[in-house]
């Protein structure tokens, strides 16, 4: 599907209007038609058009139009492609989620999302054995013609991409918490290029020129969960972004598996370090005891206690993904979390 330059600039303005839902953006897109008209609207005008009162934000139409023009120039310069929520090539699994993006900006091979997709997530600080496990898991999944989806971050994400690139299929998708022109972290630019060279995909819902910010990492995680039928957590600490991704996946009725590396001796050490850091923040009054308790409730052990399955390898995943886990696997899962509870 094609749109002209005027329509596209309007879409860029709407994409960056974070206080509107995707449905509301589509409503405005169909009503307004030009970016200039949107730039002249007040917040009250926008509220009237979408039928909802919005009080927790500010709106500057002139600046929004300027940013859209700036983004448009980057898109043309870097040959960035787009797909919109209502278009036929928008990823079908992602379209199913309740808070699906309005638009996705991408470079590379969008069609690799039409294959089997598996999301792999985990912490930035991980053990050496977790690095090896991540890379091996991703490679074996890639050997089985599976597209690996991750976030290009340090730790588990980077090794998931690298493992996928070693596989026979070799395709992997990186979802960014920034505009697609700003590879985050910058030190992974070479990895991003390798992904594109192997017919993979770099993708973001943020218009070019948008910097990475803490809340965008969390927002990005719903896309990681939404693009795949299952999410694998390799090694992650309680309350981390990876655990938020796992929660998103469950909310979207997707499967979540925890790798045994989440319960290794190294993970016990990382768990203690994480808890000490949280307690220090309490001492500095940056967190409350209740905050710490809530974070610790979002841990791999609690997820497994509630029914998630622990796996040791990609072959384990394949064995149980289409059937209920055996009594032996459930017993093993319970044994592995006892030290964490």
Tab-separated table of C-alpha atoms in Angstrom:
chain	number	residue	atom	x	y	z
A	1	UNK	CA	0.000	0.000	0.000
A	2	UNK	CA	1.275	3.481	-0.826
A	3	UNK	CA	0.573	6.945	0.583
A	4	UNK	CA	1.682	10.306	-0.765
A	5	UNK	CA	4.098	12.675	0.961
A	6	UNK	CA	1.378	14.835	2.508
A	7	UNK	CA	-0.410	11.828	4.005
A	8	UNK	CA	2.882	10.399	5.216
A	9	UNK	CA	3.870	13.576	7.090
A	10	UNK	CA	0.475	13.577	8.777
A	11	UNK	CA	1.095	9.972	9.804
A	12	UNK	CA	4.479	10.936	11.230
A	13	UNK	CA	2.851	13.616	13.361
A	14	UNK	CA	0.265	11.139	14.598
A	15	UNK	CA	2.896	8.474	15.282
A	16	UNK	CA	4.650	10.898	17.617
A	17	UNK	CA	1.430	11.898	19.392
A	18	UNK	CA	1.988	9.546	22.316
A	19	UNK	CA	-1.124	10.556	24.275
A	20	UNK	CA	-3.405	9.025	21.627
A	21	UNK	CA	-4.214	5.345	21.143
A	22	UNK	CA	-3.685	3.650	17.791
A	23	UNK	CA	-7.440	3.673	17.181
A	24	UNK	CA	-7.598	7.408	17.917
A	25	UNK	CA	-4.680	8.103	15.584
A	26	UNK	CA	-6.444	6.261	12.786
A	27	UNK	CA	-9.613	8.269	13.500
A	28	UNK	CA	-7.715	11.559	13.222
A	29	UNK	CA	-5.877	10.362	10.129
A	30	UNK	CA	-9.189	9.728	8.387
A	31	UNK	CA	-10.703	13.062	9.501
A	32	UNK	CA	-7.873	15.551	9.026
A	33	UNK	CA	-6.038	14.545	5.824
A	34	UNK	CA	-3.164	17.103	6.041
A	35	UNK	CA	-0.356	17.745	8.572
A	36	UNK	CA	-0.939	21.500	8.382
A	37	UNK	CA	-4.517	21.089	9.571
A	38	UNK	CA	-3.362	18.958	12.524
A	39	UNK	CA	-0.690	21.523	13.417
A	40	UNK	CA	-3.395	24.189	13.780
A	41	UNK	CA	-5.560	22.130	16.106
A	42	UNK	CA	-5.628	22.765	19.846
A	43	UNK	CA	-5.631	19.957	22.399
A	44	UNK	CA	-9.343	20.621	22.915
A	45	UNK	CA	-9.883	20.213	19.159
A	46	UNK	CA	-8.102	16.868	19.240
A	47	UNK	CA	-10.100	15.720	22.272
A	48	UNK	CA	-13.349	16.609	20.511
A	49	UNK	CA	-12.293	14.720	17.363
A	50	UNK	CA	-11.440	11.499	19.196
A	51	UNK	CA	-14.263	11.786	21.733
A	52	UNK	CA	-12.110	11.691	24.847
A	53	UNK	CA	-10.932	14.243	27.393
A	54	UNK	CA	-7.136	14.350	27.717
A	55	UNK	CA	-5.756	16.446	30.587
A	56	UNK	CA	-2.368	14.909	31.346
A	57	UNK	CA	-0.404	16.176	28.390
A	58	UNK	CA	0.636	19.228	26.404
A	59	UNK	CA	0.415	19.765	22.680
A	60	UNK	CA	2.300	22.070	20.328
A	61	UNK	CA	1.131	21.561	16.759
A	62	UNK	CA	3.832	23.756	15.225
A	63	UNK	CA	6.666	21.846	16.896
A	64	UNK	CA	5.017	18.541	16.001
A	65	UNK	CA	4.971	19.512	12.326
A	66	UNK	CA	8.609	20.615	12.475
A	67	UNK	CA	9.609	17.280	14.010
A	68	UNK	CA	7.623	15.373	11.376
A	69	UNK	CA	9.426	17.252	8.579
A	70	UNK	CA	12.775	16.515	10.220
A	71	UNK	CA	11.876	12.834	10.557
A	72	UNK	CA	10.662	12.717	6.955
A	73	UNK	CA	14.059	13.950	5.712
A	74	UNK	CA	15.856	11.233	7.684
A	75	UNK	CA	13.504	8.606	6.274
A	76	UNK	CA	14.228	9.686	2.718
A	77	UNK	CA	17.971	9.908	3.311
A	78	UNK	CA	18.273	6.460	4.903
A	79	UNK	CA	15.569	4.786	2.784
A	80	UNK	CA	13.588	3.757	5.858
A	81	UNK	CA	10.396	1.824	5.156
A	82	UNK	CA	7.107	1.869	7.068
A	83	UNK	CA	4.087	-0.319	7.613
A	84	UNK	CA	0.892	0.877	9.272
A	85	UNK	CA	-1.510	-0.964	11.541
A	86	UNK	CA	-4.203	-1.288	8.880
A	87	UNK	CA	-1.875	-2.396	6.080
A	88	UNK	CA	-1.722	-5.975	4.832
A	89	UNK	CA	2.009	-6.368	5.529
A	90	UNK	CA	1.736	-5.299	9.191
A	91	UNK	CA	2.817	-8.334	11.325
A	92	UNK	CA	-0.296	-10.377	12.002
A	93	UNK	CA	0.610	-11.544	15.511
A	94	UNK	CA	1.428	-7.999	16.561
A	95	UNK	CA	-1.854	-6.712	15.162
A	96	UNK	CA	-3.668	-9.050	17.578
A	97	UNK	CA	-2.462	-7.368	20.774
A	98	UNK	CA	-4.664	-4.817	22.514
A	99	UNK	CA	-2.072	-2.012	22.343
A	100	UNK	CA	-0.623	-2.685	18.894
A	101	UNK	CA	1.547	0.103	17.401
A	102	UNK	CA	0.111	2.593	14.943
A	103	UNK	CA	3.163	2.290	12.686
A	104	UNK	CA	6.434	0.380	12.436
A	105	UNK	CA	9.529	1.885	10.836
A	106	UNK	CA	12.004	-0.647	9.529
A	107	UNK	CA	15.112	-1.427	7.562
A	108	UNK	CA	15.642	-4.871	6.124
A	109	UNK	CA	13.454	-7.862	5.408
A	110	UNK	CA	9.961	-7.464	6.869
A	111	UNK	CA	8.895	-10.848	5.476
A	112	UNK	CA	11.077	-12.727	7.989
A	113	UNK	CA	8.297	-11.991	10.512
A	114	UNK	CA	6.032	-14.229	8.436
A	115	UNK	CA	8.126	-17.235	9.487
A	116	UNK	CA	8.099	-18.894	12.913
A	117	UNK	CA	9.182	-16.264	15.430
A	118	UNK	CA	10.617	-16.761	18.896
A	119	UNK	CA	11.414	-13.887	21.266
A	120	UNK	CA	14.471	-14.256	23.501
A	121	UNK	CA	14.990	-11.835	26.381
A	122	UNK	CA	17.139	-11.497	29.473
A	123	UNK	CA	19.265	-9.188	31.556
A	124	UNK	CA	22.173	-7.065	30.392
A	125	UNK	CA	24.408	-8.417	33.164
A	126	UNK	CA	24.528	-12.177	32.744
A	127	UNK	CA	26.861	-15.056	33.555
A	128	UNK	CA	29.285	-16.615	31.086
A	129	UNK	CA	27.245	-19.827	31.013
A	130	UNK	CA	24.112	-17.795	30.211
A	131	UNK	CA	25.913	-16.178	27.259
A	132	UNK	CA	26.768	-19.622	25.883
A	133	UNK	CA	23.249	-20.911	26.543
A	134	UNK	CA	21.661	-17.925	24.788
A	135	UNK	CA	23.844	-18.233	21.722
A	136	UNK	CA	23.305	-22.003	21.460
A	137	UNK	CA	19.535	-21.728	21.935
A	138	UNK	CA	19.247	-19.054	19.241
A	139	UNK	CA	21.480	-20.960	16.815
A	140	UNK	CA	19.485	-24.180	17.181
A	141	UNK	CA	16.233	-22.268	16.736
A	142	UNK	CA	17.670	-20.632	13.606
A	143	UNK	CA	18.730	-24.055	12.316
A	144	UNK	CA	15.032	-24.918	12.625
A	145	UNK	CA	14.019	-21.997	10.337
A	146	UNK	CA	12.931	-19.763	13.197
A	147	UNK	CA	13.275	-15.975	13.276
A	148	UNK	CA	14.791	-14.780	16.552
A	149	UNK	CA	13.334	-11.559	17.972
A	150	UNK	CA	15.211	-9.538	20.597
A	151	UNK	CA	16.115	-5.985	21.613
A	152	UNK	CA	19.778	-5.456	20.531
A	153	UNK	CA	20.758	-4.589	24.123
A	154	UNK	CA	23.836	-5.817	25.964
A	155	UNK	CA	23.754	-9.272	27.528
A	156	UNK	CA	21.119	-11.793	26.467
A	157	UNK	CA	19.782	-9.710	23.553
A	158	UNK	CA	23.118	-9.413	21.767
A	159	UNK	CA	23.909	-13.117	22.158
A	160	UNK	CA	20.440	-14.039	20.903
A	161	UNK	CA	21.097	-12.063	17.714
A	162	UNK	CA	24.622	-13.472	17.352
A	163	UNK	CA	23.412	-17.032	17.851
A	164	UNK	CA	20.683	-16.579	15.239
A	165	UNK	CA	23.261	-15.269	12.754
A	166	UNK	CA	25.246	-18.493	13.227
A	167	UNK	CA	22.238	-20.656	12.331
A	168	UNK	CA	21.249	-22.017	8.917
A	169	UNK	CA	18.272	-19.664	8.601
A	170	UNK	CA	20.286	-16.777	9.997
A	171	UNK	CA	17.516	-14.217	10.315
A	172	UNK	CA	16.902	-12.139	13.408
A	173	UNK	CA	14.852	-9.061	14.290
A	174	UNK	CA	16.011	-6.214	16.561
A	175	UNK	CA	13.366	-3.958	18.124
A	176	UNK	CA	14.724	-0.561	19.174
A	177	UNK	CA	13.656	1.751	22.038
A	178	UNK	CA	14.557	4.751	19.868
A	179	UNK	CA	14.153	5.987	16.338
A	180	UNK	CA	15.509	3.521	13.809
A	181	UNK	CA	18.245	5.970	12.811
A	182	UNK	CA	19.685	5.858	16.340
A	183	UNK	CA	21.035	2.333	16.931
A	184	UNK	CA	20.803	1.717	20.674
A	185	UNK	CA	23.327	1.021	22.136
A	186	UNK	CA	25.603	2.774	19.638
A	187	UNK	CA	28.312	0.143	20.159
A	188	UNK	CA	26.030	-2.417	18.478
A	189	UNK	CA	26.017	-0.675	15.096
A	190	UNK	CA	28.184	-3.431	13.591
A	191	UNK	CA	25.827	-6.079	14.958
A	192	UNK	CA	22.889	-4.182	13.458
A	193	UNK	CA	24.636	-4.139	10.070
A	194	UNK	CA	25.274	-7.895	10.282
A	195	UNK	CA	21.574	-8.417	10.959
A	196	UNK	CA	20.660	-6.455	7.826
A	197	UNK	CA	23.332	-8.147	5.715
A	198	UNK	CA	21.805	-11.528	6.644
A	199	UNK	CA	18.329	-10.459	5.492
A	200	UNK	CA	17.152	-9.719	9.013
A	201	UNK	CA	15.256	-6.702	10.280
A	202	UNK	CA	15.760	-3.602	12.430
A	203	UNK	CA	12.476	-2.084	13.565
A	204	UNK	CA	10.969	0.629	15.790
A	205	UNK	CA	7.590	2.258	16.395
A	206	UNK	CA	9.255	5.620	17.112
A	207	UNK	CA	9.736	8.180	14.375
A	208	UNK	CA	13.351	8.786	13.301
A	209	UNK	CA	15.138	11.305	15.495
A	210	UNK	CA	13.532	9.965	18.707
A	211	UNK	CA	16.121	9.239	21.447
A	212	UNK	CA	15.988	6.211	23.729
A	213	UNK	CA	14.472	6.922	27.151
A	214	UNK	CA	13.696	4.652	30.094
A	215	UNK	CA	9.938	4.494	29.470
A	216	UNK	CA	10.519	3.603	25.808
A	217	UNK	CA	12.401	0.440	26.806
A	218	UNK	CA	9.334	-0.724	28.723
A	219	UNK	CA	7.005	0.315	25.902
A	220	UNK	CA	9.223	-1.505	23.391
A	221	UNK	CA	8.978	-4.718	25.404
A	222	UNK	CA	5.319	-5.215	24.472
A	223	UNK	CA	6.416	-5.467	20.815
A	224	UNK	CA	9.032	-8.081	21.723
A	225	UNK	CA	6.276	-10.103	23.376
A	226	UNK	CA	3.678	-9.452	20.681
A	227	UNK	CA	5.702	-10.512	17.641
A	228	UNK	CA	6.126	-14.140	18.724
A	229	UNK	CA	3.963	-17.004	19.886
A	230	UNK	CA	6.418	-17.637	22.728
A	231	UNK	CA	8.993	-15.748	24.790
A	232	UNK	CA	12.084	-17.398	26.268
A	233	UNK	CA	13.686	-15.801	29.333
A	234	UNK	CA	17.309	-16.932	29.542
A	235	UNK	CA	18.540	-15.191	32.701
A	236	UNK	CA	16.780	-12.257	34.355
A	237	UNK	CA	16.457	-10.571	37.701
A	238	UNK	CA	13.256	-9.844	39.587
A	239	UNK	CA	11.504	-6.701	38.416
A	240	UNK	CA	13.689	-6.345	35.323
A	241	UNK	CA	12.544	-5.330	31.853
A	242	UNK	CA	12.718	-8.974	30.800
A	243	UNK	CA	10.171	-9.896	33.460
A	244	UNK	CA	7.937	-7.086	32.219
A	245	UNK	CA	8.216	-8.622	28.728
A	246	UNK	CA	7.163	-11.973	30.199
A	247	UNK	CA	4.126	-10.300	31.773
A	248	UNK	CA	3.201	-8.725	28.450
A	249	UNK	CA	3.465	-12.130	26.757
A	250	UNK	CA	1.113	-13.729	29.260
A	251	UNK	CA	-1.317	-10.824	28.912
A	252	UNK	CA	-1.337	-11.477	25.148
A	253	UNK	CA	-2.053	-15.183	25.742
A	254	UNK	CA	1.431	-16.192	24.551
A	255	UNK	CA	3.668	-18.877	26.035
A	256	UNK	CA	6.540	-18.026	28.386
A	257	UNK	CA	9.433	-20.361	29.149
A	258	UNK	CA	12.324	-19.900	31.562
A	259	UNK	CA	15.737	-21.305	30.765
A	260	UNK	CA	17.453	-23.233	33.554
A	261	UNK	CA	20.137	-20.525	33.547
A	262	UNK	CA	17.619	-18.416	35.484
A	263	UNK	CA	18.211	-20.804	38.397
A	264	UNK	CA	21.946	-21.481	38.156
A	265	UNK	CA	24.472	-20.814	40.937
A	266	UNK	CA	25.499	-17.672	39.061
A	267	UNK	CA	21.897	-16.489	39.086
A	268	UNK	CA	21.793	-16.905	42.865
A	269	UNK	CA	24.739	-14.513	43.097
A	270	UNK	CA	23.099	-12.070	40.669
A	271	UNK	CA	19.893	-12.302	42.683
A	272	UNK	CA	21.705	-11.316	45.882
A	273	UNK	CA	23.453	-8.425	44.107
A	274	UNK	CA	20.123	-7.236	42.719
A	275	UNK	CA	18.465	-7.388	46.151
A	276	UNK	CA	21.356	-5.485	47.735
A	277	UNK	CA	21.038	-2.767	45.085
A	278	UNK	CA	17.306	-2.486	45.737
A	279	UNK	CA	17.882	-2.215	49.498
A	280	UNK	CA	20.451	0.529	48.921
A	281	UNK	CA	17.839	2.461	46.946
A	282	UNK	CA	15.435	2.050	49.858
A	283	UNK	CA	18.094	3.457	52.179
A	284	UNK	CA	18.493	6.433	49.840
A	285	UNK	CA	14.688	6.771	49.782
A	286	UNK	CA	14.572	6.191	46.040
A	287	UNK	CA	12.367	3.152	46.630
A	288	UNK	CA	10.024	1.979	49.362
A	289	UNK	CA	9.972	-1.467	50.956
A	290	UNK	CA	6.720	-2.010	49.066
A	291	UNK	CA	8.492	-1.228	45.763
A	292	UNK	CA	11.127	-3.867	46.530
A	293	UNK	CA	8.467	-6.410	47.454
A	294	UNK	CA	6.583	-5.744	44.207
A	295	UNK	CA	9.760	-6.134	42.151
A	296	UNK	CA	10.665	-9.403	43.871
A	297	UNK	CA	7.171	-10.694	43.105
A	298	UNK	CA	8.039	-10.346	39.398
A	299	UNK	CA	10.768	-12.991	39.435
A	300	UNK	CA	11.415	-16.127	37.355
A	301	UNK	CA	10.796	-18.272	40.440
A	302	UNK	CA	7.354	-16.759	41.014
A	303	UNK	CA	6.409	-17.257	37.368
A	304	UNK	CA	7.453	-20.921	37.511
A	305	UNK	CA	5.640	-21.365	40.803
A	306	UNK	CA	2.517	-20.122	39.017
A	307	UNK	CA	2.908	-22.671	36.214
A	308	UNK	CA	5.615	-21.514	33.790
A	309	UNK	CA	7.980	-24.236	32.593
A	310	UNK	CA	11.765	-24.433	32.946
A	311	UNK	CA	13.662	-25.693	29.898
A	312	UNK	CA	17.308	-26.527	29.324
A	313	UNK	CA	17.542	-26.271	25.548
A	314	UNK	CA	15.771	-25.565	22.287
A	315	UNK	CA	14.989	-29.287	21.959
A	316	UNK	CA	13.173	-29.095	25.324
A	317	UNK	CA	11.138	-26.184	23.993
A	318	UNK	CA	10.207	-28.095	20.835
A	319	UNK	CA	9.228	-31.157	22.836
A	320	UNK	CA	6.717	-29.388	25.047
A	321	UNK	CA	5.497	-26.367	23.053
A	322	UNK	CA	2.544	-28.206	21.519
A	323	UNK	CA	1.658	-30.328	24.547
A	324	UNK	CA	1.377	-30.107	28.311
A	325	UNK	CA	4.723	-30.531	30.088
A	326	UNK	CA	5.299	-33.981	31.548
A	327	UNK	CA	5.195	-34.688	35.276
A	328	UNK	CA	8.976	-35.142	35.211
A	329	UNK	CA	9.540	-31.673	33.694
A	330	UNK	CA	7.167	-30.059	36.192
A	331	UNK	CA	8.941	-31.784	39.085
A	332	UNK	CA	12.314	-30.625	37.770
A	333	UNK	CA	10.992	-27.074	37.404
A	334	UNK	CA	9.827	-27.079	41.021
A	335	UNK	CA	13.188	-28.372	42.246
A	336	UNK	CA	15.032	-25.609	40.410
A	337	UNK	CA	13.045	-22.768	41.991
A	338	UNK	CA	13.174	-23.961	45.625
A	339	UNK	CA	16.404	-22.061	46.269
A	340	UNK	CA	14.838	-18.848	44.959
A	341	UNK	CA	11.681	-18.793	47.085
